[in-house]
PDB file of C-alpha atoms and ligand atoms in Angstrom:
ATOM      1  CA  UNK A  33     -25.013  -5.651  -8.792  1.00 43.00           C
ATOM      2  CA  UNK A  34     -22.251  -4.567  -6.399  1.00 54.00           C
ATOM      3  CA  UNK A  35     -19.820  -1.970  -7.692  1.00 62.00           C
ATOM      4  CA  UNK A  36     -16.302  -3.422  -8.647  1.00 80.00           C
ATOM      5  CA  UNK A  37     -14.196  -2.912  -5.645  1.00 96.00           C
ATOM      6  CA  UNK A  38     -11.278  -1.786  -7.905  1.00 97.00           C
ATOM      7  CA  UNK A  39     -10.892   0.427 -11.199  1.00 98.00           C
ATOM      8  CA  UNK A  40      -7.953   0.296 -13.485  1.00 98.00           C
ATOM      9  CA  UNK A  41      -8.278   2.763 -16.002  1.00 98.00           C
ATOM     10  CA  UNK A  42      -5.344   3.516 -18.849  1.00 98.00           C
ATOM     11  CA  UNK A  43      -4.818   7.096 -20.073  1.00 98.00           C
ATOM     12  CA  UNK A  44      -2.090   9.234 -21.597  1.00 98.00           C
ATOM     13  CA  UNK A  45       0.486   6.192 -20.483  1.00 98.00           C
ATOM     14  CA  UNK A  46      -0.546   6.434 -16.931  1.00 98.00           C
ATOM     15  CA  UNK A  47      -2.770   3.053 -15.595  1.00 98.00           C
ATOM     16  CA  UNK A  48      -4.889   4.093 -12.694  1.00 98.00           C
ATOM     17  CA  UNK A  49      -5.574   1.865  -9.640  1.00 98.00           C
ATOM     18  CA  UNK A  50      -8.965   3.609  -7.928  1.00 98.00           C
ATOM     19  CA  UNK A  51      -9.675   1.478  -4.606  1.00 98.00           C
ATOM     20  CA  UNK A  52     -13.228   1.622  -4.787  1.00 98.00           C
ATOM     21  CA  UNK A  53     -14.912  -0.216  -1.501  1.00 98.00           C
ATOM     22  CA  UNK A  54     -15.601   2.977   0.427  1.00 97.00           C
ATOM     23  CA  UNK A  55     -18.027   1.489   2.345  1.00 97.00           C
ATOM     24  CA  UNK A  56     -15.975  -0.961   3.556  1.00 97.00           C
ATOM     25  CA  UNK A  57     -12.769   2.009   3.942  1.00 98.00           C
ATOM     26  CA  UNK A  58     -10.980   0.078   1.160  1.00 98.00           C
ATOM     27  CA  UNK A  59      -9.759  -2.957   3.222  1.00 98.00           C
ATOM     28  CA  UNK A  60      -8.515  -4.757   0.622  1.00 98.00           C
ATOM     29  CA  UNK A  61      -9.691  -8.085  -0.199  1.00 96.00           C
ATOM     30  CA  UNK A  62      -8.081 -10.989  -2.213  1.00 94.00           C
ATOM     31  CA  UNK A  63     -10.099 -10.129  -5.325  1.00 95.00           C
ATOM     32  CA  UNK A  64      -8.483  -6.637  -5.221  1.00 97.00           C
ATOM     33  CA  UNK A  65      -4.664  -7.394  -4.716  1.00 97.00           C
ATOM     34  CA  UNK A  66      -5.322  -9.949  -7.646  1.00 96.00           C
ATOM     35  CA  UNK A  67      -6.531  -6.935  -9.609  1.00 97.00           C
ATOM     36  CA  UNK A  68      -3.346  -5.296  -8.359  1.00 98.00           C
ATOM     37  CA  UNK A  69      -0.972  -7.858  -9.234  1.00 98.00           C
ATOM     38  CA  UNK A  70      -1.989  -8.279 -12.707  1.00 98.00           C
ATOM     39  CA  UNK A  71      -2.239  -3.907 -13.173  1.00 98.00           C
ATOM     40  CA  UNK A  72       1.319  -3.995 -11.981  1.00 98.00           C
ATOM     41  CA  UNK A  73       2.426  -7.326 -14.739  1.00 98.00           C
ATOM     42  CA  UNK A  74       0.175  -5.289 -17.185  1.00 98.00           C
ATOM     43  CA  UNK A  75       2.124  -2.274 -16.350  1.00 98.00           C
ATOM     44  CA  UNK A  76       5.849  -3.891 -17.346  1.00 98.00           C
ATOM     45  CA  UNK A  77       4.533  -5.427 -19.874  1.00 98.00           C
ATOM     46  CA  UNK A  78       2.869  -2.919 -21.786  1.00 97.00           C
ATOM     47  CA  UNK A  79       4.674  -0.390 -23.788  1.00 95.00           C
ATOM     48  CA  UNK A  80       2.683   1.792 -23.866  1.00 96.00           C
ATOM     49  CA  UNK A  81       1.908   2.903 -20.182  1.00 98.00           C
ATOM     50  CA  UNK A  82       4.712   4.182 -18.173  1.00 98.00           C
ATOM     51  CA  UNK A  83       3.717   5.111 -14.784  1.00 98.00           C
ATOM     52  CA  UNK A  84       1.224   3.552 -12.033  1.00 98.00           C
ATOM     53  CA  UNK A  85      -1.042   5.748 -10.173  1.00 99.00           C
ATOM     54  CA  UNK A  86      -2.645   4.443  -6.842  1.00 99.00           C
ATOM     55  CA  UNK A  87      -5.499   6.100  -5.150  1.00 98.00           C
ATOM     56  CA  UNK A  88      -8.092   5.704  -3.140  1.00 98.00           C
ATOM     57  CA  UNK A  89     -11.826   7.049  -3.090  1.00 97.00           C
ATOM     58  CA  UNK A  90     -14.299   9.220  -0.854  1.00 94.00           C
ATOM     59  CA  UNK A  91     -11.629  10.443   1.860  1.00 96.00           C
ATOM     60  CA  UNK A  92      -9.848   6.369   2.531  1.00 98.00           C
ATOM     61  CA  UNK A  93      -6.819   5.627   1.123  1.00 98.00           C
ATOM     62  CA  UNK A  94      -7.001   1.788   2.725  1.00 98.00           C
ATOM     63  CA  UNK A  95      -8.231   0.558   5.930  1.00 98.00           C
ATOM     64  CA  UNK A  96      -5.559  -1.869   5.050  1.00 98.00           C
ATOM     65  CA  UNK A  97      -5.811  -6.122   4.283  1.00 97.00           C
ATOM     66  CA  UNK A  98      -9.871  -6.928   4.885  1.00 97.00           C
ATOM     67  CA  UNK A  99      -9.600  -8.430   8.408  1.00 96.00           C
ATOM     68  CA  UNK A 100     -12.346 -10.957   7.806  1.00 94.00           C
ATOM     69  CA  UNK A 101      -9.477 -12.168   5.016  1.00 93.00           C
ATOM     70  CA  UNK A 102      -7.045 -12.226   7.339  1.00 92.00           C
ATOM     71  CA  UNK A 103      -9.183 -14.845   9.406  1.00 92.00           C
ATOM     72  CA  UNK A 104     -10.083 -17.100   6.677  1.00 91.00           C
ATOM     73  CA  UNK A 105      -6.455 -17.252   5.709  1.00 88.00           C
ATOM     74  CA  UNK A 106      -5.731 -18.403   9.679  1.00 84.00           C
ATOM     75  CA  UNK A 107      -8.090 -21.261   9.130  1.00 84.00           C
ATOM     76  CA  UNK A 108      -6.680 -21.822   5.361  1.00 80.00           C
ATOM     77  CA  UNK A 109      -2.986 -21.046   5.191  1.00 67.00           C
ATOM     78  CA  UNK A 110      -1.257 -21.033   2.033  1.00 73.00           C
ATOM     79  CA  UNK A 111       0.154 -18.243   0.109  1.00 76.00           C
ATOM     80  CA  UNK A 112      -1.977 -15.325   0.964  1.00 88.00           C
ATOM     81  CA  UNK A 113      -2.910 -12.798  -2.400  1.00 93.00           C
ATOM     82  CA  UNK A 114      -1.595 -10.138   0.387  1.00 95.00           C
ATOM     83  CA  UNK A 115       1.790 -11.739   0.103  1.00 94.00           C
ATOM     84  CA  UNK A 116       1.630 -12.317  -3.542  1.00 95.00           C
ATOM     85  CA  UNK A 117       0.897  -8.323  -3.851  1.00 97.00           C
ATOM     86  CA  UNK A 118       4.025  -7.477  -1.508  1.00 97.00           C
ATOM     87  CA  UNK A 119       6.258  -9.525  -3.710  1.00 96.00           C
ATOM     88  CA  UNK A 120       4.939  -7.680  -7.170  1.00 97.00           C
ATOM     89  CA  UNK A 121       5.189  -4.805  -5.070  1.00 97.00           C
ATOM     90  CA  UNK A 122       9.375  -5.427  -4.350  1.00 95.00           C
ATOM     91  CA  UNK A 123      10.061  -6.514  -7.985  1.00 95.00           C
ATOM     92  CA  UNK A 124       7.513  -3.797  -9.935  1.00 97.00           C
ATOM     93  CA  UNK A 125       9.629  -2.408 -13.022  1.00 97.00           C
ATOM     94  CA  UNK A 126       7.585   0.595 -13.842  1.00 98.00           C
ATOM     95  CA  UNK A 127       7.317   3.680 -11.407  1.00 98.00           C
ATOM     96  CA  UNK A 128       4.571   4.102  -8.599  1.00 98.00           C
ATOM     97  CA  UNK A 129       3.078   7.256  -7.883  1.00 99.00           C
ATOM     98  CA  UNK A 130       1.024   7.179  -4.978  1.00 99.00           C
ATOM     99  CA  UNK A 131      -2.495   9.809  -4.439  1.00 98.00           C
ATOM    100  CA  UNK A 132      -3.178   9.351  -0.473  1.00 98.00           C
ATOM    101  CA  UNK A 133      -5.792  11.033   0.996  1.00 98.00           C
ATOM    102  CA  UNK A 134      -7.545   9.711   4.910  1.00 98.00           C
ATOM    103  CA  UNK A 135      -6.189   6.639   6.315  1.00 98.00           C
ATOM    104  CA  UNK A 136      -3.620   4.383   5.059  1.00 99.00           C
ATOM    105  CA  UNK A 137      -3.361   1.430   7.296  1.00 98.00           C
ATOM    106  CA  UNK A 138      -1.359  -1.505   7.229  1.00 98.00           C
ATOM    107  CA  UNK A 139      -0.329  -2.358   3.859  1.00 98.00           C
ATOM    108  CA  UNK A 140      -1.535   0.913   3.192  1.00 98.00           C
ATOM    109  CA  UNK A 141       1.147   2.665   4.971  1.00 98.00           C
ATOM    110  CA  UNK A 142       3.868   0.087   4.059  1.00 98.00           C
ATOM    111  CA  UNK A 143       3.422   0.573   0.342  1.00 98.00           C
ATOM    112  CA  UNK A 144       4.513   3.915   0.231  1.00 98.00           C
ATOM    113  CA  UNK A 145       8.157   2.673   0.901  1.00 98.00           C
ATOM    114  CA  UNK A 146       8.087   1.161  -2.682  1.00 98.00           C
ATOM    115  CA  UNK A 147       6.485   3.873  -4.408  1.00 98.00           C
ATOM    116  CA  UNK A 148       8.774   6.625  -6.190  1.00 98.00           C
ATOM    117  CA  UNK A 149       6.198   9.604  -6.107  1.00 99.00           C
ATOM    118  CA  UNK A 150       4.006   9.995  -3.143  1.00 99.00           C
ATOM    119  CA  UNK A 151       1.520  12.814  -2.553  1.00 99.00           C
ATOM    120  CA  UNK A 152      -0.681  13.449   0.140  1.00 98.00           C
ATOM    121  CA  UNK A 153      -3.945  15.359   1.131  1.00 98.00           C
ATOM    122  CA  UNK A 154      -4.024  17.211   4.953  1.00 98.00           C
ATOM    123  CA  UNK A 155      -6.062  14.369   6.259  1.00 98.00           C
ATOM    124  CA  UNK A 156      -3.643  11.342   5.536  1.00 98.00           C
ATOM    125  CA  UNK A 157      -3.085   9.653   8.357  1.00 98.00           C
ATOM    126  CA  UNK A 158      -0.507   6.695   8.227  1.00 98.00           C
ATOM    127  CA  UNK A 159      -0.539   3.730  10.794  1.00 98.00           C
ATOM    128  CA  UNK A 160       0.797   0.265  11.008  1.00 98.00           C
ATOM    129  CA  UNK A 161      -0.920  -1.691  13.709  1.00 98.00           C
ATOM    130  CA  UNK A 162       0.642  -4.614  13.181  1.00 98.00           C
ATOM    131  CA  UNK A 163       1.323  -5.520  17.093  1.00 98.00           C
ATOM    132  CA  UNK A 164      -1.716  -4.640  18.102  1.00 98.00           C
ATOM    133  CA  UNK A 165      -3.762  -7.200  15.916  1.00 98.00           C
ATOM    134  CA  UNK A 166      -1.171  -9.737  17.317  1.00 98.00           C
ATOM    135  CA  UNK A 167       0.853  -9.021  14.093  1.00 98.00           C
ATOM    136  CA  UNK A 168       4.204  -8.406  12.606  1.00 98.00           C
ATOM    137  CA  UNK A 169       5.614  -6.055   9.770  1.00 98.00           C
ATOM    138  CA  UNK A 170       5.520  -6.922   6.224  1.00 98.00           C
ATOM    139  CA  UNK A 171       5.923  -5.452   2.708  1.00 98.00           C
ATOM    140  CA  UNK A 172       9.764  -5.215   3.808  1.00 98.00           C
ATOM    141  CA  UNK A 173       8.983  -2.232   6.102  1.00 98.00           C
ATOM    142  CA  UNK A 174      11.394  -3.479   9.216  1.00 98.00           C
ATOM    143  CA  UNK A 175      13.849  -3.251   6.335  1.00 98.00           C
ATOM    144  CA  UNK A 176      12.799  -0.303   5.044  1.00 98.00           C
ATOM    145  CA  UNK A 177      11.089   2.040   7.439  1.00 98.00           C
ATOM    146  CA  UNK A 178      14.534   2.371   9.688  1.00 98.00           C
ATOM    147  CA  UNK A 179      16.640   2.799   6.208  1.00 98.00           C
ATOM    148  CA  UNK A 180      14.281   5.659   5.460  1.00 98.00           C
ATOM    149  CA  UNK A 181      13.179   7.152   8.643  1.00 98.00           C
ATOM    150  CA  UNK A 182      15.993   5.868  11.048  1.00 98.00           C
ATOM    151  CA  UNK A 183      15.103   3.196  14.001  1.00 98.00           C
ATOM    152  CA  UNK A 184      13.527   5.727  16.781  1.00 98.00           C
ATOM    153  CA  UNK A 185      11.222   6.263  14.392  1.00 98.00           C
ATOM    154  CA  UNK A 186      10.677   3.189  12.720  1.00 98.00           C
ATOM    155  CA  UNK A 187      10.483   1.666  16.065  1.00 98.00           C
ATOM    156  CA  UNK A 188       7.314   4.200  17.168  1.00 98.00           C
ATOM    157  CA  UNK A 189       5.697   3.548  14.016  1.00 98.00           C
ATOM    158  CA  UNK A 190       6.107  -0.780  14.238  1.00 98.00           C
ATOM    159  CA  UNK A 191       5.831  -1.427  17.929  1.00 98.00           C
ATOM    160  CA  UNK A 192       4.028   1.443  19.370  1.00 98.00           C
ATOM    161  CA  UNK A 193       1.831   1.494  16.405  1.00 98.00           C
ATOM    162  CA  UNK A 194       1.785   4.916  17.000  1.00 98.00           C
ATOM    163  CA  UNK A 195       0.218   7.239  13.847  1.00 98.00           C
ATOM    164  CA  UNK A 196       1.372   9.842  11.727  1.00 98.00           C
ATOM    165  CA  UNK A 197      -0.043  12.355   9.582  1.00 98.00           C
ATOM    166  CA  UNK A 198       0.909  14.323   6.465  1.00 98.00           C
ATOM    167  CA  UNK A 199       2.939  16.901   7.593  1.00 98.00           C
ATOM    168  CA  UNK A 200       4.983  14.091   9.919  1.00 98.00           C
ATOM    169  CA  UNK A 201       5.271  12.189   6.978  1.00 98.00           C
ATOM    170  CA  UNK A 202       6.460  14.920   4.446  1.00 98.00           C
ATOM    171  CA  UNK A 203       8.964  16.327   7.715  1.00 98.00           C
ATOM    172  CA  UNK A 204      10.232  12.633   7.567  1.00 98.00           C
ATOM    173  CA  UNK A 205      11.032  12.154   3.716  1.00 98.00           C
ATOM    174  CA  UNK A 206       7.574   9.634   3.387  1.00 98.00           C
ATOM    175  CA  UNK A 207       5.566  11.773   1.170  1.00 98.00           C
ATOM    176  CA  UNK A 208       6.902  14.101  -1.812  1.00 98.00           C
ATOM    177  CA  UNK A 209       4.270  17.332  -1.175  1.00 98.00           C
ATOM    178  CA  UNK A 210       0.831  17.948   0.599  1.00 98.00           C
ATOM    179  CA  UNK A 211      -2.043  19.163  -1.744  1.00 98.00           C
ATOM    180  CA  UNK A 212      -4.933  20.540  -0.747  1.00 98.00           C
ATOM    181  CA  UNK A 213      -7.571  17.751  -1.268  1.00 97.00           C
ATOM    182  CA  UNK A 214      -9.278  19.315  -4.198  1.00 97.00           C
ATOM    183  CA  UNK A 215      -5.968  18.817  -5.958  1.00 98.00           C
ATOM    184  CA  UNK A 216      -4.331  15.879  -5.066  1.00 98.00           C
ATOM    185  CA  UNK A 217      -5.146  13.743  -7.986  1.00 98.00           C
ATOM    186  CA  UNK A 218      -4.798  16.366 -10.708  1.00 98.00           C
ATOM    187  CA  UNK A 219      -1.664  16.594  -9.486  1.00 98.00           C
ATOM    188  CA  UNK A 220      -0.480  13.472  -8.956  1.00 98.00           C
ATOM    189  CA  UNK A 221      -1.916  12.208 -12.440  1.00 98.00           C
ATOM    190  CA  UNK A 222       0.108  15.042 -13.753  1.00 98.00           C
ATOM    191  CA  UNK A 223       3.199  14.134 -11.853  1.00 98.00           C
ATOM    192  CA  UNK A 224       2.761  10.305 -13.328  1.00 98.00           C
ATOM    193  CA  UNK A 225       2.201  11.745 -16.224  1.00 98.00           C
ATOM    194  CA  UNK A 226       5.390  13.788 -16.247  1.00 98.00           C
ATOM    195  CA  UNK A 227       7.119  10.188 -15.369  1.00 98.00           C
ATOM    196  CA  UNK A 228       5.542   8.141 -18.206  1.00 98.00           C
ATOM    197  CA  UNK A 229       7.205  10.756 -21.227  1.00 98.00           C
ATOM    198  CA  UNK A 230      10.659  10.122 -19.635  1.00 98.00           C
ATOM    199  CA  UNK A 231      12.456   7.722 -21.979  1.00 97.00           C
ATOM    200  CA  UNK A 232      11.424   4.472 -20.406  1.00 95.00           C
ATOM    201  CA  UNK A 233      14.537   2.748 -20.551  1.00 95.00           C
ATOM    202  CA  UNK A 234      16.396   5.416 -19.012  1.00 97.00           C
ATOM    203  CA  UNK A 235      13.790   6.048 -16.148  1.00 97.00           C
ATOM    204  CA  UNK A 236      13.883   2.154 -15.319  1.00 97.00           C
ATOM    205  CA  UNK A 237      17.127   1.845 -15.045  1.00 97.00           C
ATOM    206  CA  UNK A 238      16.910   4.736 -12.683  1.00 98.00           C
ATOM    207  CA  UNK A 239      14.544   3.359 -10.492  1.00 98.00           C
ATOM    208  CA  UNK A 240      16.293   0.491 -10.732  1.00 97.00           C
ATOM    209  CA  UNK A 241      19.783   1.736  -9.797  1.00 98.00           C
ATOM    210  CA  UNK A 242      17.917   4.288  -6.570  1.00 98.00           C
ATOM    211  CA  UNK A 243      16.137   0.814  -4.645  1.00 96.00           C
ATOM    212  CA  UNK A 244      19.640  -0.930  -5.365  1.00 96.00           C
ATOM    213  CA  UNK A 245      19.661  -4.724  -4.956  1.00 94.00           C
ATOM    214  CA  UNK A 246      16.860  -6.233  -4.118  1.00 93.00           C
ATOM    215  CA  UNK A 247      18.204  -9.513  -2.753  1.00 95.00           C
ATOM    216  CA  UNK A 248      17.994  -7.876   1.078  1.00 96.00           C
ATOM    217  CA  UNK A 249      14.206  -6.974   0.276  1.00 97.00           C
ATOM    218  CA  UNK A 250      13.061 -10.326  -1.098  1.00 95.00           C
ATOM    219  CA  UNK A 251      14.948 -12.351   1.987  1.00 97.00           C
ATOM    220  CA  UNK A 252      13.289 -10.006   4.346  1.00 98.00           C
ATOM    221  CA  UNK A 253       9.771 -10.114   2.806  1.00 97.00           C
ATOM    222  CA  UNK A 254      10.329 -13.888   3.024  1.00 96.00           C
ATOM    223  CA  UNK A 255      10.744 -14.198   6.485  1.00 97.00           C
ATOM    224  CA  UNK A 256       8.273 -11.290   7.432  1.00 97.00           C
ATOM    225  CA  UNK A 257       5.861 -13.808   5.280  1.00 95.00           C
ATOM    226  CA  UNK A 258       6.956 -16.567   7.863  1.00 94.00           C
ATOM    227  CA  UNK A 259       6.627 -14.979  10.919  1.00 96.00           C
ATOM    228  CA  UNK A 260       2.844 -13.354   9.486  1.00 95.00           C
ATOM    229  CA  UNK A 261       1.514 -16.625   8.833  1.00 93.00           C
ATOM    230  CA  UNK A 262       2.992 -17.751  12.251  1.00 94.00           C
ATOM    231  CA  UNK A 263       1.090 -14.769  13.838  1.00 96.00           C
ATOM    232  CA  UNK A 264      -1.868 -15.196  11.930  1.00 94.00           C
ATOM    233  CA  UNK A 265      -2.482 -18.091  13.952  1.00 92.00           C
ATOM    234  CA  UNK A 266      -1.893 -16.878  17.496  1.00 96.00           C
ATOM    235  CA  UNK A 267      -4.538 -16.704  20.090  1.00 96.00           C
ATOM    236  CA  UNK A 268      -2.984 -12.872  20.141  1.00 97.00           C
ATOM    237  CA  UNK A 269      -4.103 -12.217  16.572  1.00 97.00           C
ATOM    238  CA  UNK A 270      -7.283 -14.300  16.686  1.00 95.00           C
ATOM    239  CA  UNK A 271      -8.580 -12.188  20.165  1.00 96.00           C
ATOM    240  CA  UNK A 272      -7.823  -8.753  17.933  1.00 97.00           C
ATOM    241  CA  UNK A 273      -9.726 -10.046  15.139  1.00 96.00           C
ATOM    242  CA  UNK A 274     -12.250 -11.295  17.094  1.00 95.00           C
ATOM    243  CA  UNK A 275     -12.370  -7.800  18.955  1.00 96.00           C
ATOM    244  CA  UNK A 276     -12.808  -5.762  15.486  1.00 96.00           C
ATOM    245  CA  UNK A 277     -15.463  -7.916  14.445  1.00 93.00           C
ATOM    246  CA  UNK A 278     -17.421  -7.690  17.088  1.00 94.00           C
ATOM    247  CA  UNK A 279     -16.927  -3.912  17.361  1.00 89.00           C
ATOM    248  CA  UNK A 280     -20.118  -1.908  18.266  1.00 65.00           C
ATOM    249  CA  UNK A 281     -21.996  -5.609  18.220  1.00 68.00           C
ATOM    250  CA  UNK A 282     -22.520  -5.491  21.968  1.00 59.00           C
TER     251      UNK A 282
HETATM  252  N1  LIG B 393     -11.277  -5.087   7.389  1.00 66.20           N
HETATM  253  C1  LIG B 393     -12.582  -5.347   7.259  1.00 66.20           C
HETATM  254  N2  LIG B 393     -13.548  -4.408   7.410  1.00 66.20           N
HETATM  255  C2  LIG B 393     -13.136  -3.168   7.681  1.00 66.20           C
HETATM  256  C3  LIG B 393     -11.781  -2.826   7.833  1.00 66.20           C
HETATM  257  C4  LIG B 393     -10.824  -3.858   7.671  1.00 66.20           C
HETATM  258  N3  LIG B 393      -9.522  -3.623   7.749  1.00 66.20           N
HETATM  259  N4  LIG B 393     -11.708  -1.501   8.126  1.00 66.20           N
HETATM  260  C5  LIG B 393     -12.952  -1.033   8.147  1.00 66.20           C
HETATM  261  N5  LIG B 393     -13.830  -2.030   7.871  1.00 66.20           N
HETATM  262  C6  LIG B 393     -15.280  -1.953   7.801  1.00 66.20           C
HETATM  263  C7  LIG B 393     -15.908  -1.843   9.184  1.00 66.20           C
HETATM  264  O1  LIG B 393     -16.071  -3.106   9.776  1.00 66.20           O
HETATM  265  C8  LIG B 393     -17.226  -1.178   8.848  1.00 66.20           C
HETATM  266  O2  LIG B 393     -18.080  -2.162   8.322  1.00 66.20           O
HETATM  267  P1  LIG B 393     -19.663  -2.141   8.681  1.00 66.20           P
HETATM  268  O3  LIG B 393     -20.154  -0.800   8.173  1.00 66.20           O
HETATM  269  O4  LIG B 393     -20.217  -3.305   7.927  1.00 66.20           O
HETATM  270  O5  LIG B 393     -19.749  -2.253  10.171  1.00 66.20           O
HETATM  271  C9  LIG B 393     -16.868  -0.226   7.704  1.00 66.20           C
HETATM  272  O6  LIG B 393     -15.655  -0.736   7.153  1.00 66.20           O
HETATM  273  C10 LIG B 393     -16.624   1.189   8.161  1.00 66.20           C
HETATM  274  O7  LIG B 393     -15.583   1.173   9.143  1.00 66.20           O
HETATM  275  P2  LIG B 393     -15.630   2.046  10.481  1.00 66.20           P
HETATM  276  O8  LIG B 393     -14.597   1.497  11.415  1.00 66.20           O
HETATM  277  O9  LIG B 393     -17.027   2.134  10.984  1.00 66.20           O
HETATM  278  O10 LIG B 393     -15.190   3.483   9.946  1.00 66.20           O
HETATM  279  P3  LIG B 393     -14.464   4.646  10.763  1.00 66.20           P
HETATM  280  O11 LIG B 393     -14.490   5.818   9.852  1.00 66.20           O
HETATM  281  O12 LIG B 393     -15.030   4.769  12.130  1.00 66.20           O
HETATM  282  O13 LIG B 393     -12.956   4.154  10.933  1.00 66.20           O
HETATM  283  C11 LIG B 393     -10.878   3.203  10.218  1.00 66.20           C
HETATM  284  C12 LIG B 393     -12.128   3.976   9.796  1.00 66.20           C
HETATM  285  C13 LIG B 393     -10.108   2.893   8.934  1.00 66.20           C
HETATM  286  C14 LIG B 393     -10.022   4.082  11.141  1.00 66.20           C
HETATM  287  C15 LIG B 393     -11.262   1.905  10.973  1.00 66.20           C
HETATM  288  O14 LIG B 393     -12.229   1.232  10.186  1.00 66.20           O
HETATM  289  C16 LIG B 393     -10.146   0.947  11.242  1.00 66.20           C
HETATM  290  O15 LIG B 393      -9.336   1.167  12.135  1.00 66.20           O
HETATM  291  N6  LIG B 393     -10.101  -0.181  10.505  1.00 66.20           N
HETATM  292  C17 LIG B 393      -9.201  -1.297  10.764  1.00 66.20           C
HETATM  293  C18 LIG B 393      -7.815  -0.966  10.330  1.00 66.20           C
HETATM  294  C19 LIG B 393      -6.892  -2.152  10.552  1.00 66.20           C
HETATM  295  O16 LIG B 393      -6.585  -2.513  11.662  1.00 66.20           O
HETATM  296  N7  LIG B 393      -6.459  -2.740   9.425  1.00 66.20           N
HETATM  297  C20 LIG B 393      -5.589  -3.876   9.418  1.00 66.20           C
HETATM  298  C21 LIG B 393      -4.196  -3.406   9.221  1.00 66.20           C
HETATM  299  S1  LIG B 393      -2.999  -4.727   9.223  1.00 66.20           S
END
């Protein structure tokens, strides 16, 4: 039997999302945003837990959304898991402490702008491709990339697609600290933990009151979704796809 490509795991208040589909560099697949969507639900719901973790496994963060998903949702629009996950991602209650070590692609690199703790290993590398698969933005990062990093920037990292590594990303406010591999999920665990003894009421409300309202995020997820699903069905996108597929097939 296949291993589960995601493990949640609940201990000392922190719940721990493992991406676990190395072989495949964690591009994420329907089945594992689901499993995301309902950690996160399980997460505000629960009393007891008090911080998220996220991590990946064996040197990949994410590869980013599975693109072999991304053409079965051409041929069958209708609201993708991906977008599901981005919206739980912009209304998530309880904090998100992000473990990134190797690529983060894609969504991969576009989560980090709603996570409150993010640590990374010397071989993170960050890119968001989107243009280049015949793509546009999403998880709110043409909103929030330029609030955070300022447009020059925002604009090498969206259009370009150029990448960017840990020490670019901790030079640029992205990432909180840069641990030596070996350490990088002790530490992050601990620094979840750390988050999940805070009174949770008070540490809510704080998270809360830092992202401010979130009416700008949700209107501009909304029509990043439109324009995605719009792309998703371009000859541009479909040629990319069909060019990573076929990769090394010659
Ligand atoms: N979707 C589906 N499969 C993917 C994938 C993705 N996003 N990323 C990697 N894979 C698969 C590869 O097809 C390959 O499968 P195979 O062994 O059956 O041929 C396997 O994962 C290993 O990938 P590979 O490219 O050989 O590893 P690498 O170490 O040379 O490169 C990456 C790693 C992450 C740099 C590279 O895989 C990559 O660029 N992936 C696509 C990233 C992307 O564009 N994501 C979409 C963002 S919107």
């Amino acid at each position: 039997m296949s291993q589960t490509p995601i493990e949640i795991v609940e201990h000392e208040g922190v719940l721990t999302i493992t991406l676990r589909r190395a072989q495949k560099k964690n591009a994420l697949t329907s089945l594992m945003y689901e499993a995301m969507i309902e950690a996160f639900a399980r997460a505000d719901a629960d009393a007891n837990i008090g911080a998220l973790l996220l991590r990946g496994s064996e040197g990949i963060f994410t590869a980013g959304n599975d693109i072999g998903d991304f053409i079965a949702c051409a041929q069958a629009p209708g609201k993708m898991a991906a977008w599901r996950f981005v919206e739980s991602l912009a209304t998530l209650q309880t904090p998100l402490v992000a473990a990134i070590a190797g690529p983060a692609i894609g969504i991969g690199a576009t989560l980090i702008l709603h996570c409150d703790l993010v640590y990374a290993a010397p071989d993170a590398l960050f890119k968001m491709p989107f243009v280049d698969l015949g793509l546009v933005p999403e998880a709110g990062a043409s909103l929030l990339l330029p609030q955070r990093i300022g447009m020059a920037k925002a604009s090498e990292f969206l259009m370009l697609g150029a990448s960017f590594d840990a020490t670019q990303a901790h030079s640029l406010g992205l990432v909180n600290d840069i641990l030596p591999q070996a350490d990088l999920d002790t530490y992050a665990f601990a620094q979840a933990k750390a988050l999940a003894r805070k009174p949770r009421g008070a540490l809510r409300a704080t998270r809360r009151l830092l992202r401010g309202d979130s009416t700008a995020l949700v209107t501009r997820i909304a029509e990043e979704g439109a324009a995605f699903v719009q792309a998703l069905q371009s000859g541009e996108a479909q040629a990319a796809f069909s060019a990573f597929m076929a990769r090394g097939k010659a």
